[in-house]
mmCIF file of C-alpha atoms in Angstrom:
data_model
loop_
_atom_site.group_PDB
_atom_site.id
_atom_site.type_symbol
_atom_site.label_atom_id
_atom_site.label_comp_id
_atom_site.label_asym_id
_atom_site.label_seq_id
_atom_site.Cartn_x
_atom_site.Cartn_y
_atom_site.Cartn_z
ATOM 1 C CA UNK A 670 94.964 112.084 114.212
ATOM 2 C CA UNK A 671 93.824 112.598 110.636
ATOM 3 C CA UNK A 672 90.226 111.557 109.975
ATOM 4 C CA UNK A 673 88.308 111.295 106.698
ATOM 5 C CA UNK A 674 84.510 111.092 106.549
ATOM 6 C CA UNK A 675 82.830 109.156 103.746
ATOM 7 C CA UNK A 676 79.041 109.214 104.005
ATOM 8 C CA UNK A 677 76.313 109.600 101.409
ATOM 9 C CA UNK A 678 74.122 111.684 103.712
ATOM 10 C CA UNK A 679 75.392 115.247 104.041
ATOM 11 C CA UNK A 680 73.702 115.714 107.419
ATOM 12 C CA UNK A 681 75.743 112.811 108.850
ATOM 13 C CA UNK A 682 78.976 114.246 107.442
ATOM 14 C CA UNK A 683 78.226 117.668 108.890
ATOM 15 C CA UNK A 684 77.248 116.266 112.275
ATOM 16 C CA UNK A 685 80.336 114.086 112.599
ATOM 17 C CA UNK A 686 82.640 116.895 111.482
ATOM 18 C CA UNK A 687 81.196 119.138 114.177
ATOM 19 C CA UNK A 688 81.616 116.437 116.839
ATOM 20 C CA UNK A 689 85.138 115.337 115.907
ATOM 21 C CA UNK A 690 86.573 118.818 115.455
ATOM 22 C CA UNK A 691 85.527 119.688 118.988
ATOM 23 C CA UNK A 692 88.521 117.742 120.314
ATOM 24 C CA UNK A 693 92.118 118.821 119.512
ATOM 25 C CA UNK A 694 93.332 115.212 119.167
ATOM 26 C CA UNK A 695 91.253 114.633 116.030
ATOM 27 C CA UNK A 696 91.453 116.517 112.746
ATOM 28 C CA UNK A 697 88.868 115.991 110.005
ATOM 29 C CA UNK A 698 90.951 116.567 106.883
ATOM 30 C CA UNK A 699 88.223 115.828 104.303
ATOM 31 C CA UNK A 700 84.690 114.562 103.850
ATOM 32 C CA UNK A 701 83.163 112.897 100.795
ATOM 33 C CA UNK A 702 79.756 111.782 99.609
ATOM 34 C CA UNK A 703 80.988 108.715 97.720
ATOM 35 C CA UNK A 704 83.776 106.163 97.772
ATOM 36 C CA UNK A 705 85.242 107.039 94.358
ATOM 37 C CA UNK A 706 85.932 110.652 95.324
ATOM 38 C CA UNK A 707 87.331 109.536 98.687
ATOM 39 C CA UNK A 708 89.723 107.105 97.049
ATOM 40 C CA UNK A 709 90.965 109.809 94.692
ATOM 41 C CA UNK A 710 91.394 112.241 97.581
ATOM 42 C CA UNK A 711 93.270 109.821 99.842
ATOM 43 C CA UNK A 712 96.535 110.634 98.060
ATOM 44 C CA UNK A 713 96.366 114.096 99.574
ATOM 45 C CA UNK A 714 94.461 113.298 102.775
ATOM 46 C CA UNK A 715 96.714 110.524 104.148
ATOM 47 C CA UNK A 716 94.060 109.491 106.708
ATOM 48 C CA UNK A 717 94.717 107.494 109.839
ATOM 49 C CA UNK A 718 91.019 106.755 110.395
ATOM 50 C CA UNK A 719 88.226 106.579 107.806
ATOM 51 C CA UNK A 720 84.556 106.630 108.813
ATOM 52 C CA UNK A 721 82.373 105.027 106.146
ATOM 53 C CA UNK A 722 78.596 105.103 105.794
ATOM 54 C CA UNK A 723 76.381 104.239 102.819
ATOM 55 C CA UNK A 724 72.617 103.993 102.481
ATOM 56 C CA UNK A 725 72.884 100.278 101.686
ATOM 57 C CA UNK A 726 73.729 98.758 105.068
ATOM 58 C CA UNK A 727 76.583 97.013 106.817
ATOM 59 C CA UNK A 728 77.798 94.814 103.949
ATOM 60 C CA UNK A 729 78.007 97.766 101.556
ATOM 61 C CA UNK A 730 79.811 99.847 104.197
ATOM 62 C CA UNK A 731 82.346 97.050 104.742
ATOM 63 C CA UNK A 732 82.980 96.675 101.007
ATOM 64 C CA UNK A 733 83.486 100.422 100.619
ATOM 65 C CA UNK A 734 85.847 100.530 103.598
ATOM 66 C CA UNK A 735 87.899 97.647 102.261
ATOM 67 C CA UNK A 736 88.236 99.438 98.937
ATOM 68 C CA UNK A 737 89.393 102.629 100.623
ATOM 69 C CA UNK A 738 91.990 101.150 102.985
ATOM 70 C CA UNK A 739 93.454 99.092 100.146
ATOM 71 C CA UNK A 740 94.463 102.290 98.334
ATOM 72 C CA UNK A 741 98.203 102.957 98.519
ATOM 73 C CA UNK A 742 97.743 106.440 99.960
ATOM 74 C CA UNK A 743 95.450 105.139 102.703
ATOM 75 C CA UNK A 744 97.493 102.045 103.483
ATOM 76 C CA UNK A 745 97.455 101.490 107.228
ATOM 77 C CA UNK A 746 94.308 103.562 107.766
ATOM 78 C CA UNK A 747 91.734 102.049 110.107
ATOM 79 C CA UNK A 748 88.088 101.944 109.081
ATOM 80 C CA UNK A 749 84.964 102.449 111.194
ATOM 81 C CA UNK A 750 81.540 101.744 109.720
ATOM 82 C CA UNK A 751 78.708 104.169 110.429
ATOM 83 C CA UNK A 752 76.278 101.334 110.941
ATOM 84 C CA UNK A 753 75.966 99.216 114.127
ATOM 85 C CA UNK A 754 76.774 95.507 114.046
ATOM 86 C CA UNK A 755 73.705 93.852 115.527
ATOM 87 C CA UNK A 756 75.004 90.312 116.119
ATOM 88 C CA UNK A 757 78.269 88.540 116.875
ATOM 89 C CA UNK A 758 78.101 87.007 113.401
ATOM 90 C CA UNK A 759 78.221 90.488 111.888
ATOM 91 C CA UNK A 760 81.110 91.394 114.191
ATOM 92 C CA UNK A 761 83.123 88.408 112.930
ATOM 93 C CA UNK A 762 82.340 89.249 109.303
ATOM 94 C CA UNK A 763 83.397 92.864 109.773
ATOM 95 C CA UNK A 764 86.642 92.012 111.575
ATOM 96 C CA UNK A 765 87.720 89.409 109.056
ATOM 97 C CA UNK A 766 87.019 91.982 106.355
ATOM 98 C CA UNK A 767 89.614 94.360 107.753
ATOM 99 C CA UNK A 768 87.328 96.812 109.541
ATOM 100 C CA UNK A 769 88.082 97.981 113.093
ATOM 101 C CA UNK A 770 84.632 98.804 114.358
ATOM 102 C CA UNK A 771 81.033 99.863 113.894
ATOM 103 C CA UNK A 772 79.269 102.794 115.514
ATOM 104 C CA UNK A 773 75.840 104.353 115.367
ATOM 105 C CA UNK A 774 76.313 107.980 114.217
ATOM 106 C CA UNK A 775 73.341 108.929 116.402
ATOM 107 C CA UNK A 776 75.244 107.995 119.574
ATOM 108 C CA UNK A 777 76.317 110.391 122.277
ATOM 109 C CA UNK A 778 79.070 112.772 121.126
ATOM 110 C CA UNK A 779 81.565 111.642 123.766
ATOM 111 C CA UNK A 780 81.050 108.002 122.788
ATOM 112 C CA UNK A 781 81.809 108.809 119.164
ATOM 113 C CA UNK A 782 84.984 110.689 120.079
ATOM 114 C CA UNK A 783 86.172 107.875 122.356
ATOM 115 C CA UNK A 784 85.396 105.265 119.702
ATOM 116 C CA UNK A 785 87.348 107.058 116.964
ATOM 117 C CA UNK A 786 90.279 107.689 119.295
ATOM 118 C CA UNK A 787 90.369 104.045 120.425
ATOM 119 C CA UNK A 788 90.435 102.767 116.848
ATOM 120 C CA UNK A 789 93.117 105.281 115.869
ATOM 121 C CA UNK A 790 95.284 103.844 118.650
ATOM 122 C CA UNK A 791 94.870 100.276 117.392
ATOM 123 C CA UNK A 792 91.740 99.062 119.152
ATOM 124 C CA UNK A 793 88.404 97.817 117.863
ATOM 125 C CA UNK A 794 85.038 99.275 118.862
ATOM 126 C CA UNK A 795 81.473 98.058 118.400
ATOM 127 C CA UNK A 796 78.863 100.458 119.774
ATOM 128 C CA UNK A 797 76.191 99.836 120.721
ATOM 129 C CA UNK A 798 77.296 96.355 121.794
ATOM 130 C CA UNK A 799 75.936 93.645 119.468
ATOM 131 C CA UNK A 800 73.446 91.151 120.792
ATOM 132 C CA UNK A 801 74.591 87.556 121.147
ATOM 133 C CA UNK A 802 71.735 85.319 120.073
ATOM 134 C CA UNK A 803 71.335 81.922 121.685
ATOM 135 C CA UNK A 804 72.086 80.254 118.374
ATOM 136 C CA UNK A 805 75.359 82.190 118.178
ATOM 137 C CA UNK A 806 76.818 80.895 121.412
ATOM 138 C CA UNK A 807 78.809 78.466 119.298
ATOM 139 C CA UNK A 808 80.919 81.449 118.214
ATOM 140 C CA UNK A 809 82.301 81.886 121.718
ATOM 141 C CA UNK A 810 86.029 81.256 121.365
ATOM 142 C CA UNK A 811 87.651 79.142 124.041
ATOM 143 C CA UNK A 812 91.323 78.455 124.477
ATOM 144 C CA UNK A 813 94.367 79.271 126.584
ATOM 145 C CA UNK A 814 95.310 82.881 127.198
ATOM 146 C CA UNK A 815 98.098 84.301 124.990
ATOM 147 C CA UNK A 816 100.469 84.052 127.970
ATOM 148 C CA UNK A 817 99.512 80.433 128.611
ATOM 149 C CA UNK A 818 99.909 79.643 124.915
ATOM 150 C CA UNK A 819 103.461 81.062 125.049
ATOM 151 C CA UNK A 820 103.137 82.807 121.710
ATOM 152 C CA UNK A 821 106.344 84.097 120.201
ATOM 153 C CA UNK A 822 106.634 87.750 119.199
ATOM 154 C CA UNK A 823 106.144 86.807 115.536
ATOM 155 C CA UNK A 824 103.143 84.599 116.272
ATOM 156 C CA UNK A 825 101.584 87.398 118.310
ATOM 157 C CA UNK A 826 102.162 89.885 115.463
ATOM 158 C CA UNK A 827 100.714 87.529 112.852
ATOM 159 C CA UNK A 828 97.596 86.976 114.956
ATOM 160 C CA UNK A 829 97.294 90.734 115.366
ATOM 161 C CA UNK A 830 97.269 91.149 111.613
ATOM 162 C CA UNK A 831 94.694 88.406 111.294
ATOM 163 C CA UNK A 832 92.454 90.145 113.832
ATOM 164 C CA UNK A 833 92.536 93.239 111.618
ATOM 165 C CA UNK A 834 91.415 91.230 108.602
ATOM 166 C CA UNK A 835 94.738 91.179 106.739
ATOM 167 C CA UNK A 836 95.601 88.406 104.309
ATOM 168 C CA UNK A 837 98.833 86.398 104.668
ATOM 169 C CA UNK A 838 100.345 88.499 101.887
ATOM 170 C CA UNK A 839 99.386 91.770 103.603
ATOM 171 C CA UNK A 840 100.724 90.523 106.949
ATOM 172 C CA UNK A 841 103.976 89.551 105.238
ATOM 173 C CA UNK A 842 104.324 93.004 103.708
ATOM 174 C CA UNK A 843 103.698 94.660 107.073
ATOM 175 C CA UNK A 844 106.158 92.427 108.949
ATOM 176 C CA UNK A 845 108.720 92.117 106.124
ATOM 177 C CA UNK A 846 108.209 88.362 105.955
ATOM 178 C CA UNK A 847 107.692 85.933 103.094
ATOM 179 C CA UNK A 848 104.106 84.740 102.738
ATOM 180 C CA UNK A 849 105.222 81.157 103.413
ATOM 181 C CA UNK A 850 106.842 82.294 106.670
ATOM 182 C CA UNK A 851 103.639 84.055 107.716
ATOM 183 C CA UNK A 852 101.701 80.867 107.036
ATOM 184 C CA UNK A 853 104.145 78.890 109.180
ATOM 185 C CA UNK A 854 103.864 81.301 112.113
ATOM 186 C CA UNK A 855 100.073 81.343 111.787
ATOM 187 C CA UNK A 856 99.856 77.553 111.748
ATOM 188 C CA UNK A 857 102.011 77.339 114.881
ATOM 189 C CA UNK A 858 99.986 80.052 116.618
ATOM 190 C CA UNK A 859 96.661 78.370 115.760
ATOM 191 C CA UNK A 860 97.948 75.106 117.195
ATOM 192 C CA UNK A 861 99.048 76.816 120.420
ATOM 193 C CA UNK A 862 95.745 78.653 120.946
ATOM 194 C CA UNK A 863 93.659 75.648 119.924
ATOM 195 C CA UNK A 864 91.815 77.237 116.990
ATOM 196 C CA UNK A 865 91.122 75.153 113.855
ATOM 197 C CA UNK A 866 90.692 77.916 111.248
ATOM 198 C CA UNK A 867 91.474 81.540 110.383
ATOM 199 C CA UNK A 868 88.064 82.864 111.415
ATOM 200 C CA UNK A 869 88.262 81.446 114.938
ATOM 201 C CA UNK A 870 91.904 82.439 115.256
ATOM 202 C CA UNK A 871 90.999 86.000 114.245
ATOM 203 C CA UNK A 872 88.115 86.097 116.728
ATOM 204 C CA UNK A 873 90.403 84.712 119.447
ATOM 205 C CA UNK A 874 92.917 87.490 118.743
ATOM 206 C CA UNK A 875 90.146 90.111 118.810
ATOM 207 C CA UNK A 876 88.700 88.799 122.084
ATOM 208 C CA UNK A 877 92.137 88.858 123.699
ATOM 209 C CA UNK A 878 92.965 92.338 122.433
ATOM 210 C CA UNK A 879 95.775 91.242 120.139
ATOM 211 C CA UNK A 880 96.331 94.119 117.699
ATOM 212 C CA UNK A 881 99.774 94.855 116.327
#
């Protein structure tokens, strides 16, 4: 699996390269100190996973990751932020922004390898686990299971795209559907799972492991 590292701090890039190249399943094809160079290099790198870390925190990491995975050459790449998500609110913001996880680069080496591998295979990883504050309990998503909701294959796929932060247009491109058709499937799926908006529907899909 082809991995690209984008981190402002050279010590983090060097450390992650050493960790990830210790396993034959992962190949670090390039590392960059800034987003602009990484975006230019993606044409050659063709990454499957991009690890992104800035000195400016989670929001800046997410914005940089979104910029990178939107590049044509990196289309379909999955982004991991090198900054832990501390609350469930941050988790929801990251997921709806198209990012697949957050990790602390100071974690145990095996945890980092497992996290990158899991994301490469379509999962989402948040390590260490974010704290759920009492005031955030309202974010707990209730509803029938996907099996109980009797989602169609298309509805399941559309929810999977939503969980990865894709827009209706991006989901349509991925599934070869018109944007209006995506909207119809999403509306039907949201009704079946009992979720009133895109954010809750995306969180529902994430909580139930729906990733296309």
